[in-house]
Amino acid sequence: MSHRFRALGCAVAAATVLAACAGPAPDDPGGGPTVITFWSSLRGTQAVVDAFNATHTDIQVDLDMTPSGAAGTNAKLTNATRAGNAPDVATADYVSLPAFAIDGAFLDLTDRVDDGFRAKLLPQAWDQVTFDGHVYAVPIDIEPQVLFYRRDLFEQHGIAVPRTWAEFEQAARDLKAAAPDTRLSTFFTSSAAHLAGLSMQVGGQWFSTAGGHWSLDFTDPGTMRVAEYWQRLVDEDLVNVAPINSQQWQAGINNGTIATYVNGAWAAAALMRSNPGGAGKWAVAPLPQWDPARPAVGVTGGSVFGITVDSEHPDEAMEFLRWMVTDPEAFEARLSSGTSSMFPAAPDLIGVADEGFDRSYFGGQDIYALFRREAATVPEGWVWGPRMTATNKIIEEGLARVTYGDTVAEALERGQEESLPDMRALGLAVDER
Amino acid sequence: MTATIETPPVATQAAKQCRRPSETRVPGQQRAVVVLLAPFAALCLGVFVVPAAYAIYLSVFSQLHSGLGFGNGRTVFVGLHNFVVVLTDPSFLRSIGVTLAYIVLFIPILVVGSLAFALLLDSGLARARQFAQTALFLPHAVPGIIAAIIWLYLYTPGISPVLALLYDLNIQVDLLGQTLLIPSMVNIALWGGLGYNTVIFYTALQAVPREVMEAAAVDGAGAVRTALRVKVPMVRASVVTVGMFTLVGTLQLFTEPMLLAQSTPLIGNRFTPNMYIFDAAFNRSNYGLASAASVLLLVLCCLLSYAVARYSSRGARA
């Protein structure tokens, strides 16, 4: 499949070269477009690259689809960087970006981000790709956490959509009383990123880079509030405990014994794909608040593009990146390849995303309007750690033990404790708060 | 390697007695020795000595950063710093703990189990020995990774027919849960190891002189007594060797937990020392740390092998 697409891309590229030769003499005496190589695991990227290649004559992009996840693209990119043969442009996620920046895999883009470009993307998105005052990647989306819920089940049992976490807890009790086999939500044992998003909402700050050194505090008051809250729901059997995307969880989503779940905006399309039978039953609500007077919401997910240190064409690569994250055509192409509910970091593109999204699954609800309101409340200042993938994995190992009597707080403590040796081995200035 | 395993102490003594005087050298013998040893030497050098030396070299270097670390890394000689980090890393120490728990369960069951099978095969009670031997050996022919995938299928709730059957009988077991996780992994390894080691023990038992057995029978020892008091001491050397190889193999546990990790988050990225090394190198991209951990594991393997070998030779002399 991808080979055929690549062949198509090459054919388009070749045709462009031929057209350039046949037409008036090109400006560049060297002839031929600059080819930049691109590694990505994001859905719909082939269509984006094809659209770029079709509309650009001086730059052509050669895409290699890479496997997603830490064991896929991240390891491949790290090894390629060591070997000195990384592509010009690569996709990463917010969570693993600091590691790439520290390892020197990605170029410092600060001087290439002019004020005009900066103004086109949300400050919260820039915030998460800026370390120590330097920009290391270009964000494409920002994924505020929202509450996906079964509208039909809520109506059937006369439960109102919770606006605060206190209401959420009450709803969990009411639903359990009304339908003993159904639980309001699921505590994910396999996703430290979810827990991080929930902590972000209440002002938690696991890592900080203030004062020129890394500080770690996974048990700050905000995070502990979240940990204790979910611990109580788990202990009182008011929520399921399962890994996200596990068969057990998926079965609950499909058969209606799980009434809500929390995830980033992108998950709307994922839900449509994995649970087609839920069309018309699901709806999206803002994430419940701790303090409705000061609304805030964390993020889960989100992707960025970096230019690698091996790139021989950083200027062309930057032009491609800028096009990819701000040009409506790029977003249209991404959405044309199938369902996606990525929430663009560029507010100008929300309309494109909204138009390209099939609203019928969520009963015609204008979910993009909701995402837009939520994205504006994402707090600035959250920093992912220098080896966040490894840190998350340790926390998840602890969360998996919540079923066996360990606590959420213990998982966080261990995550902090076992992240430190790594950071010390890197020679980083570390201060454990 | 196999010669050591299959030679019981009695045979070694016999070999010593009829050893050819050293002065009668056959012409060209030295060249033959060189030719015969060359492939082994080349392989040992290529796949063991050179990588081990390189790991030792890498282990004293580190990609060091200053301050927050963004974009200022440089490779620096750090001496034993990486070793200190590994040895004080709670996740590495825990991985050693997990491995020890696994060893304590696995090695006794494996050795006692395969010895019992071998004694049964040797006892004269077993019929169709050739068939039994092949049948026992067969699971070993299945590559470890394939076996682990099959077991993963049998262990995973929701797709496992075995668990479904048990569920119908109102028995609910979580084979990948906290309590049964290590026993479940031991089970996978047992199926591959039992038959293989049974064959080794059986071969060793075949070399036990029949006169000894006859003497035992004349002295009035029953089958069980003969097995435990006569046969087992005579295959002691192979028991120790099997124990040693299993120990070294177990310290490098990787495939089974790596695959099972797909189905249970209880198995983290640093569950065993080998997984810790893999995680350090490819998830944390810290080659110095990974090398230091590898060197420590190598040292541990060497020390344990040496200890077991010493113990075994002392036993043989006694």
Tab-separated table of C-alpha atoms in Angstrom, chain A:
chain	number	residue	atom	x	y	z
A	1	MET	CA	0.000	0.000	0.000
A	2	SER	CA	2.552	2.532	1.132
A	3	HIS	CA	4.901	1.343	-1.594
A	4	ARG	CA	2.290	2.020	-4.191
A	5	PHE	CA	1.744	5.461	-2.759
A	6	ARG	CA	5.449	6.107	-2.696
A	7	ALA	CA	5.696	4.996	-6.297
A	8	LEU	CA	2.900	7.417	-7.072
A	9	GLY	CA	4.771	10.135	-5.211
A	10	CYS	CA	7.899	9.373	-7.216
A	11	ALA	CA	5.911	9.409	-10.423
A	12	VAL	CA	4.510	12.804	-9.495
A	13	ALA	CA	8.016	13.956	-8.623
A	14	ALA	CA	9.386	12.651	-11.924
A	15	ALA	CA	6.575	14.281	-13.859
A	16	THR	CA	7.323	17.559	-12.131
A	17	VAL	CA	10.987	17.289	-13.046
A	18	LEU	CA	10.074	16.570	-16.657
A	19	ALA	CA	7.621	19.461	-16.700
A	20	ALA	CA	10.285	21.735	-15.276
A	21	CYS	CA	12.721	20.666	-17.983
A	22	ALA	CA	10.200	20.958	-20.790
A	23	GLY	CA	8.969	24.361	-19.697
A	24	PRO	CA	10.882	27.621	-19.531
A	25	ALA	CA	14.416	27.353	-18.187
A	26	PRO	CA	14.272	26.892	-14.414
A	27	ASP	CA	15.814	29.505	-12.182
A	28	ASP	CA	18.083	27.026	-10.499
A	29	PRO	CA	20.880	26.126	-12.899
A	30	GLY	CA	21.474	22.892	-10.952
A	31	GLY	CA	18.070	21.715	-12.221
A	32	GLY	CA	15.605	19.546	-10.403
A	33	PRO	CA	13.863	20.149	-7.125
A	34	THR	CA	15.433	19.744	-3.707
A	35	VAL	CA	14.347	16.415	-2.288
A	36	ILE	CA	13.793	16.237	1.441
A	37	THR	CA	13.251	12.968	3.254
A	38	PHE	CA	10.503	12.609	5.837
A	39	TRP	CA	9.743	9.933	8.428
A	40	SER	CA	6.285	9.851	9.894
A	41	SER	CA	3.882	7.458	11.534
A	42	LEU	CA	0.902	9.828	11.478
A	43	ARG	CA	-2.281	8.816	9.721
A	44	GLY	CA	-2.935	10.492	6.420
A	45	THR	CA	0.619	11.712	5.934
A	46	GLN	CA	0.939	10.178	2.476
A	47	ALA	CA	-1.938	12.297	1.237
A	48	VAL	CA	-0.339	15.395	2.752
A	49	VAL	CA	2.975	14.662	1.058
A	50	ASP	CA	1.261	13.982	-2.273
A	51	ALA	CA	-0.561	17.305	-2.017
A	52	PHE	CA	2.702	19.090	-1.250
A	53	ASN	CA	4.560	17.441	-4.098
A	54	ALA	CA	1.746	18.222	-6.514
A	55	THR	CA	1.771	21.930	-5.686
A	56	HIS	CA	5.505	22.520	-5.265
A	57	THR	CA	8.094	22.364	-7.995
A	58	ASP	CA	11.224	23.425	-6.157
A	59	ILE	CA	10.876	21.076	-3.191
A	60	GLN	CA	9.806	17.460	-3.275
A	61	VAL	CA	9.200	15.301	-0.225
A	62	ASP	CA	10.072	11.621	-0.050
A	63	LEU	CA	8.003	9.992	2.695
A	64	ASP	CA	8.823	6.862	4.643
A	65	MET	CA	5.992	5.671	6.877
A	66	THR	CA	7.479	4.419	10.146
A	67	PRO	CA	5.881	2.278	12.822
A	68	SER	CA	4.271	4.342	15.562
A	69	GLY	CA	5.160	4.341	19.232
A	70	ALA	CA	8.301	4.507	21.285
A	71	ALA	CA	9.639	1.220	19.971
A	72	GLY	CA	8.957	2.291	16.382
A	73	THR	CA	9.859	5.737	15.153
A	74	ASN	CA	11.643	6.902	18.291
A	75	ALA	CA	14.169	4.066	18.397
A	76	LYS	CA	14.633	4.194	14.640
A	77	LEU	CA	15.274	7.913	14.693
A	78	THR	CA	17.633	7.719	17.665
A	79	ASN	CA	19.720	5.054	15.986
A	80	ALA	CA	19.712	6.871	12.638
A	81	THR	CA	20.900	10.020	14.381
A	82	ARG	CA	23.793	8.131	15.925
A	83	ALA	CA	24.640	6.653	12.562
A	84	GLY	CA	24.383	10.083	10.935
A	85	ASN	CA	21.731	9.131	8.384
A	86	ALA	CA	18.519	10.545	9.833
A	87	PRO	CA	15.937	11.996	7.408
A	88	ASP	CA	15.510	15.761	6.993
A	89	VAL	CA	12.196	15.835	8.830
A	90	ALA	CA	10.732	13.444	11.396
A	91	THR	CA	7.516	13.217	13.393
A	92	ALA	CA	7.684	12.961	17.153
A	93	ASP	CA	5.190	13.422	19.960
A	94	TYR	CA	5.279	16.169	22.567
A	95	VAL	CA	6.115	13.609	25.226
A	96	SER	CA	9.351	12.392	23.647
A	97	LEU	CA	10.492	15.705	22.178
A	98	PRO	CA	12.705	16.762	25.131
A	99	ALA	CA	14.672	13.516	24.747
A	100	PHE	CA	15.341	14.266	21.070
A	101	ALA	CA	16.295	17.834	21.874
A	102	ILE	CA	18.698	16.704	24.600
A	103	ASP	CA	20.229	13.998	22.441
A	104	GLY	CA	20.877	16.606	19.777
A	105	ALA	CA	18.716	14.825	17.225
A	106	PHE	CA	16.678	17.903	16.320
A	107	LEU	CA	17.931	21.266	15.126
A	108	ASP	CA	17.324	24.372	17.159
A	109	LEU	CA	14.663	26.123	15.060
A	110	THR	CA	14.420	29.318	17.115
A	111	ASP	CA	15.848	31.562	14.394
A	112	ARG	CA	13.648	29.998	11.733
A	113	VAL	CA	10.404	30.749	13.581
A	114	ASP	CA	9.552	34.345	12.692
A	115	ASP	CA	6.873	36.318	14.464
A	116	GLY	CA	4.389	35.848	11.625
A	117	PHE	CA	4.676	32.068	11.843
A	118	ARG	CA	4.659	32.135	15.610
A	119	ALA	CA	1.385	34.054	15.629
A	120	LYS	CA	-0.304	31.402	13.505
A	121	LEU	CA	-0.120	28.658	16.144
A	122	LEU	CA	-1.541	28.588	19.669
A	123	PRO	CA	0.908	29.753	22.347
A	124	GLN	CA	0.191	26.594	24.386
A	125	ALA	CA	1.454	24.515	21.469
A	126	TRP	CA	4.653	26.572	21.086
A	127	ASP	CA	5.107	26.364	24.829
A	128	GLN	CA	5.437	22.598	24.680
A	129	VAL	CA	8.134	22.619	21.987
A	130	THR	CA	10.222	25.368	23.581
A	131	PHE	CA	12.934	24.402	26.032
A	132	ASP	CA	15.327	26.776	27.690
A	133	GLY	CA	14.067	29.493	25.354
A	134	HIS	CA	14.777	27.484	22.201
A	135	VAL	CA	12.238	26.004	19.795
A	136	TYR	CA	13.057	22.419	18.824
A	137	ALA	CA	10.039	21.410	16.760
A	138	VAL	CA	6.914	22.655	15.016
A	139	PRO	CA	3.624	21.470	16.555
A	140	ILE	CA	0.776	20.344	14.314
A	141	ASP	CA	-1.983	19.747	16.842
A	142	ILE	CA	-2.914	20.265	20.438
A	143	GLU	CA	-5.195	17.761	22.071
A	144	PRO	CA	-7.187	19.047	25.064
A	145	GLN	CA	-8.678	16.318	27.241
A	146	VAL	CA	-12.439	16.004	26.883
A	147	LEU	CA	-15.065	13.690	28.300
A	148	PHE	CA	-16.537	11.222	25.823
A	149	TYR	CA	-19.857	9.999	27.204
A	150	ARG	CA	-22.805	7.801	26.285
A	151	ARG	CA	-25.629	10.288	25.907
A	152	ASP	CA	-28.225	7.473	25.705
A	153	LEU	CA	-27.107	5.844	28.977
A	154	PHE	CA	-27.070	9.184	30.771
A	155	GLU	CA	-30.602	9.916	29.590
A	156	GLN	CA	-31.841	6.410	30.347
A	157	HIS	CA	-30.679	6.607	33.954
A	158	GLY	CA	-31.499	10.283	34.418
A	159	ILE	CA	-27.935	11.343	35.064
A	160	ALA	CA	-26.782	14.864	34.212
A	161	VAL	CA	-23.484	15.406	32.458
A	162	PRO	CA	-21.016	16.228	35.281
A	163	ARG	CA	-19.401	19.673	35.149
A	164	THR	CA	-17.156	19.221	38.172
A	165	TRP	CA	-15.212	16.273	39.507
A	166	ALA	CA	-17.504	16.222	42.553
A	167	GLU	CA	-20.490	15.831	40.220
A	168	PHE	CA	-18.544	13.192	38.347
A	169	GLU	CA	-18.107	11.162	41.530
A	170	GLN	CA	-21.788	11.521	42.367
A	171	ALA	CA	-22.698	10.455	38.827
A	172	ALA	CA	-20.476	7.392	39.283
A	173	ARG	CA	-22.402	6.451	42.442
A	174	ASP	CA	-25.791	7.106	40.844
A	175	LEU	CA	-24.998	5.110	37.743
A	176	LYS	CA	-23.686	2.162	39.746
A	177	ALA	CA	-26.884	2.205	41.795
A	178	ALA	CA	-29.063	2.379	38.680
A	179	ALA	CA	-27.117	-0.152	36.594
A	180	PRO	CA	-24.925	-2.397	38.783
A	181	ASP	CA	-22.986	-3.848	35.815
A	182	THR	CA	-22.163	-0.462	34.344
A	183	ARG	CA	-19.413	1.854	35.526
A	184	LEU	CA	-19.208	5.540	34.792
A	185	SER	CA	-15.619	5.496	33.620
A	186	THR	CA	-12.320	3.653	33.529
A	187	PHE	CA	-9.096	4.328	35.354
A	188	PHE	CA	-6.395	3.582	32.789
A	189	THR	CA	-3.557	1.516	34.213
A	190	SER	CA	-1.539	1.692	31.021
A	191	SER	CA	-1.463	5.402	30.363
A	192	ALA	CA	0.689	7.682	32.471
A	193	ALA	CA	-0.009	10.295	29.783
A	194	HIS	CA	-3.666	10.397	30.866
A	195	LEU	CA	-2.681	10.849	34.482
A	196	ALA	CA	-0.261	13.589	33.422
A	197	GLY	CA	-3.053	15.361	31.546
A	198	LEU	CA	-5.340	15.185	34.562
A	199	SER	CA	-2.531	16.498	36.782
A	200	MET	CA	-1.834	19.294	34.303
A	201	GLN	CA	-5.449	20.415	34.708
A	202	VAL	CA	-5.146	20.907	38.462
A	203	GLY	CA	-1.837	22.739	38.267
A	204	GLY	CA	0.477	19.777	38.790
A	205	GLN	CA	3.988	20.107	37.476
A	206	TRP	CA	6.012	16.893	37.371
A	207	PHE	CA	9.092	18.428	35.801
A	208	SER	CA	10.298	21.968	35.940
A	209	THR	CA	13.260	23.645	34.274
A	210	ALA	CA	13.197	26.846	36.290
A	211	GLY	CA	16.555	28.054	37.537
A	212	GLY	CA	18.543	26.225	34.872
A	213	HIS	CA	18.142	22.791	36.401
A	214	TRP	CA	15.615	19.991	36.233
A	215	SER	CA	13.344	19.651	39.236
A	216	LEU	CA	11.134	16.616	39.777
A	217	ASP	CA	8.020	16.475	41.856
A	218	PHE	CA	5.496	13.823	40.878
A	219	THR	CA	3.638	14.159	44.158
A	220	ASP	CA	2.887	17.875	44.224
A	221	PRO	CA	-0.446	18.934	45.776
A	222	GLY	CA	-2.222	19.097	42.387
A	223	THR	CA	-1.110	15.654	41.277
A	224	MET	CA	-1.885	14.177	44.685
A	225	ARG	CA	-5.391	15.597	44.504
A	226	VAL	CA	-5.904	13.724	41.221
A	227	ALA	CA	-4.219	10.564	42.541
A	228	GLU	CA	-6.322	10.473	45.708
A	229	TYR	CA	-9.517	11.216	43.801
A	230	TRP	CA	-9.066	8.311	41.383
A	231	GLN	CA	-7.762	6.076	44.162
A	232	ARG	CA	-11.044	6.602	45.984
A	233	LEU	CA	-13.094	5.837	42.870
A	234	VAL	CA	-11.045	2.668	42.340
A	235	ASP	CA	-11.216	1.593	45.991
A	236	GLU	CA	-14.980	2.074	46.118
A	237	ASP	CA	-15.422	0.226	42.834
A	238	LEU	CA	-17.016	3.245	41.176
A	239	VAL	CA	-14.894	2.916	38.012
A	240	ASN	CA	-13.337	0.070	36.041
A	241	VAL	CA	-9.612	-0.422	36.186
A	242	ALA	CA	-8.161	-1.504	32.849
A	243	PRO	CA	-5.479	-0.677	30.336
A	244	ILE	CA	-6.691	1.656	27.575
A	245	ASN	CA	-7.354	-0.141	24.296
A	246	SER	CA	-7.285	-3.479	26.112
A	247	GLN	CA	-9.808	-6.067	24.997
A	248	GLN	CA	-11.511	-5.754	28.332
A	249	TRP	CA	-11.896	-1.990	27.971
A	250	GLN	CA	-12.879	-2.171	24.311
A	251	ALA	CA	-15.537	-4.736	25.169
A	252	GLY	CA	-16.946	-2.411	27.828
A	253	ILE	CA	-17.043	0.479	25.362
A	254	ASN	CA	-18.784	-1.673	22.749
A	255	ASN	CA	-21.376	-3.283	25.007
A	256	GLY	CA	-22.248	-0.152	26.972
A	257	THR	CA	-20.922	-1.141	30.403
A	258	ILE	CA	-18.526	1.819	30.319
A	259	ALA	CA	-20.390	5.111	30.085
A	260	THR	CA	-17.583	7.660	29.684
A	261	TYR	CA	-13.918	8.015	29.077
A	262	VAL	CA	-11.367	10.786	29.075
A	263	ASN	CA	-9.016	11.355	26.164
A	264	GLY	CA	-7.573	13.986	23.850
A	265	ALA	CA	-9.679	15.481	21.047
A	266	TRP	CA	-8.045	13.213	18.462
A	267	ALA	CA	-9.729	10.203	20.065
A	268	ALA	CA	-13.121	11.186	18.623
A	269	ALA	CA	-12.131	9.678	15.285
A	270	ALA	CA	-10.480	6.710	16.973
A	271	LEU	CA	-13.758	6.027	18.772
A	272	MET	CA	-15.651	6.182	15.471
A	273	ARG	CA	-13.264	3.651	13.955
A	274	SER	CA	-13.181	1.215	16.868
A	275	ASN	CA	-16.852	1.410	17.843
A	276	PRO	CA	-18.901	1.989	14.683
A	277	GLY	CA	-21.985	0.644	16.450
A	278	GLY	CA	-21.889	3.576	18.851
A	279	ALA	CA	-22.935	6.084	16.185
A	280	GLY	CA	-25.494	8.502	17.571
A	281	LYS	CA	-24.995	7.272	21.125
A	282	TRP	CA	-21.769	9.027	21.995
A	283	ALA	CA	-21.316	12.713	22.708
A	284	VAL	CA	-18.474	14.923	23.863
A	285	ALA	CA	-18.507	17.127	26.972
A	286	PRO	CA	-15.874	19.395	28.479
A	287	LEU	CA	-13.670	17.690	31.022
A	288	PRO	CA	-15.111	18.102	34.534
A	289	GLN	CA	-13.471	20.942	36.466
A	290	TRP	CA	-12.026	21.212	39.956
A	291	ASP	CA	-12.795	24.877	40.137
A	292	PRO	CA	-15.330	26.040	37.520
A	293	ALA	CA	-14.340	29.639	38.219
A	294	ARG	CA	-10.837	28.957	36.872
A	295	PRO	CA	-11.336	26.489	34.034
A	296	ALA	CA	-8.304	24.539	32.895
A	297	VAL	CA	-7.755	21.357	30.962
A	298	GLY	CA	-4.746	19.112	30.347
A	299	VAL	CA	-3.720	17.415	27.109
A	300	THR	CA	-3.258	13.853	25.948
A	301	GLY	CA	-1.462	13.247	22.688
A	302	GLY	CA	-0.311	15.622	20.020
A	303	SER	CA	2.427	15.511	17.435
A	304	VAL	CA	5.317	17.695	16.392
A	305	PHE	CA	7.747	17.797	13.469
A	306	GLY	CA	11.444	18.299	13.919
A	307	ILE	CA	14.261	18.961	11.481
A	308	THR	CA	17.162	16.642	12.215
A	309	VAL	CA	20.768	17.698	12.626
A	310	ASP	CA	21.625	15.561	9.601
A	311	SER	CA	19.399	17.584	7.304
A	312	GLU	CA	21.223	19.161	4.372
A	313	HIS	CA	18.218	21.278	3.446
A	314	PRO	CA	16.916	22.814	6.665
A	315	ASP	CA	15.464	25.857	4.859
A	316	GLU	CA	13.418	23.737	2.479
A	317	ALA	CA	12.455	21.430	5.341
A	318	MET	CA	11.222	24.440	7.311
A	319	GLU	CA	9.150	25.594	4.354
A	320	PHE	CA	7.563	22.146	4.180
A	321	LEU	CA	6.835	22.178	7.924
A	322	ARG	CA	5.304	25.610	7.798
A	323	TRP	CA	3.088	24.526	4.899
A	324	MET	CA	2.106	21.302	6.665
A	325	VAL	CA	0.925	22.966	9.874
A	326	THR	CA	-0.631	26.169	8.512
A	327	ASP	CA	-1.843	25.553	4.955
A	328	PRO	CA	-5.517	24.610	4.659
A	329	GLU	CA	-4.631	22.355	1.748
A	330	ALA	CA	-2.371	20.291	3.969
A	331	PHE	CA	-5.110	19.765	6.519
A	332	GLU	CA	-7.688	18.961	3.865
A	333	ALA	CA	-5.350	16.336	2.452
A	334	ARG	CA	-4.752	14.849	5.903
A	335	LEU	CA	-8.466	14.593	6.577
A	336	SER	CA	-9.288	13.294	3.082
A	337	SER	CA	-7.479	10.040	3.735
A	338	GLY	CA	-10.001	8.941	6.320
A	339	THR	CA	-11.456	10.015	9.597
A	340	SER	CA	-9.287	12.169	11.784
A	341	SER	CA	-10.301	14.505	14.553
A	342	MET	CA	-6.877	16.044	15.098
A	343	PHE	CA	-7.295	19.503	16.639
A	344	PRO	CA	-4.977	21.835	14.720
A	345	ALA	CA	-2.534	24.009	16.626
A	346	ALA	CA	-3.266	26.695	14.032
A	347	PRO	CA	-6.632	28.283	14.921
A	348	ASP	CA	-7.123	29.327	11.265
A	349	LEU	CA	-7.391	25.664	10.317
A	350	ILE	CA	-10.123	24.728	12.770
A	351	GLY	CA	-12.730	25.551	10.142
A	352	VAL	CA	-11.085	23.181	7.666
A	353	ALA	CA	-10.901	20.449	10.264
A	354	ASP	CA	-14.496	21.010	11.264
A	355	GLU	CA	-15.716	20.868	7.658
A	356	GLY	CA	-13.793	17.697	6.989
A	357	PHE	CA	-15.227	15.945	10.033
A	358	ASP	CA	-18.329	13.753	9.783
A	359	ARG	CA	-20.536	15.021	12.604
A	360	SER	CA	-23.185	12.328	12.379
A	361	TYR	CA	-21.434	9.932	14.777
A	362	PHE	CA	-21.751	12.461	17.589
A	363	GLY	CA	-25.352	13.220	16.696
A	364	GLY	CA	-24.459	16.382	14.807
A	365	GLN	CA	-22.734	17.927	17.810
A	366	ASP	CA	-20.297	20.707	16.944
A	367	ILE	CA	-17.370	19.067	18.661
A	368	TYR	CA	-14.779	21.381	17.110
A	369	ALA	CA	-16.387	24.391	18.773
A	370	LEU	CA	-16.032	22.529	22.059
A	371	PHE	CA	-12.409	21.564	21.346
A	372	ARG	CA	-11.642	25.197	20.498
A	373	ARG	CA	-13.022	26.435	23.837
A	374	GLU	CA	-11.159	23.720	25.738
A	375	ALA	CA	-7.853	24.219	23.923
A	376	ALA	CA	-7.847	27.851	25.028
A	377	THR	CA	-7.774	26.756	28.672
A	378	VAL	CA	-4.730	24.470	28.400
A	379	PRO	CA	-2.296	25.866	30.978
A	380	GLU	CA	1.151	26.954	29.833
A	381	GLY	CA	4.312	25.816	31.515
A	382	TRP	CA	3.975	22.039	31.605
A	383	VAL	CA	7.281	20.349	30.763
A	384	TRP	CA	7.784	16.706	29.826
A	385	GLY	CA	10.862	15.035	31.254
A	386	PRO	CA	14.117	14.328	29.435
A	387	ARG	CA	13.351	10.595	29.253
A	388	MET	CA	9.584	10.791	29.457
A	389	THR	CA	8.805	7.569	27.588
A	390	ALA	CA	10.850	5.609	30.108
A	391	THR	CA	9.386	7.587	33.012
A	392	ASN	CA	5.824	6.921	31.815
A	393	LYS	CA	6.571	3.238	31.485
A	394	ILE	CA	7.708	3.040	35.107
A	395	ILE	CA	4.583	4.846	36.305
A	396	GLU	CA	2.430	2.488	34.222
A	397	GLU	CA	4.158	-0.511	35.787
A	398	GLY	CA	3.057	0.906	39.144
A	399	LEU	CA	-0.460	1.737	37.919
A	400	ALA	CA	-0.843	-1.863	36.752
A	401	ARG	CA	-0.393	-2.856	40.393
A	402	VAL	CA	-3.299	-0.687	41.528
A	403	THR	CA	-5.483	-3.735	40.900
A	404	TYR	CA	-3.323	-5.622	43.395
A	405	GLY	CA	-3.451	-3.147	46.214
A	406	ASP	CA	-0.754	-0.629	45.346
A	407	THR	CA	-1.787	3.013	45.170
A	408	VAL	CA	-1.687	5.595	42.412
A	409	ALA	CA	0.540	7.720	44.651
A	410	GLU	CA	3.039	4.861	45.000
A	411	ALA	CA	3.208	4.509	41.229
A	412	LEU	CA	4.020	8.198	40.940
A	413	GLU	CA	6.636	8.045	43.680
A	414	ARG	CA	8.339	5.166	41.954
A	415	GLY	CA	8.174	6.972	38.622
A	416	GLN	CA	10.055	9.870	40.155
A	417	GLU	CA	12.569	7.748	42.031
A	418	GLU	CA	13.457	5.626	39.015
A	419	SER	CA	13.664	8.556	36.608
A	420	LEU	CA	16.503	10.066	38.596
A	421	PRO	CA	19.281	7.545	37.796
A	422	ASP	CA	18.718	8.186	34.080
A	423	MET	CA	18.969	11.914	34.485
A	424	ARG	CA	22.064	11.672	36.641
A	425	ALA	CA	23.666	9.340	34.103
A	426	LEU	CA	23.079	12.037	31.481
A	427	GLY	CA	24.940	14.529	33.617
A	428	LEU	CA	21.918	16.813	33.841
A	429	ALA	CA	21.638	19.292	36.655
A	430	VAL	CA	18.917	17.691	38.778
A	431	ASP	CA	17.244	18.915	41.884
A	432	GLU	CA	14.666	16.685	43.495
A	433	ARG	CA	12.053	18.901	45.043
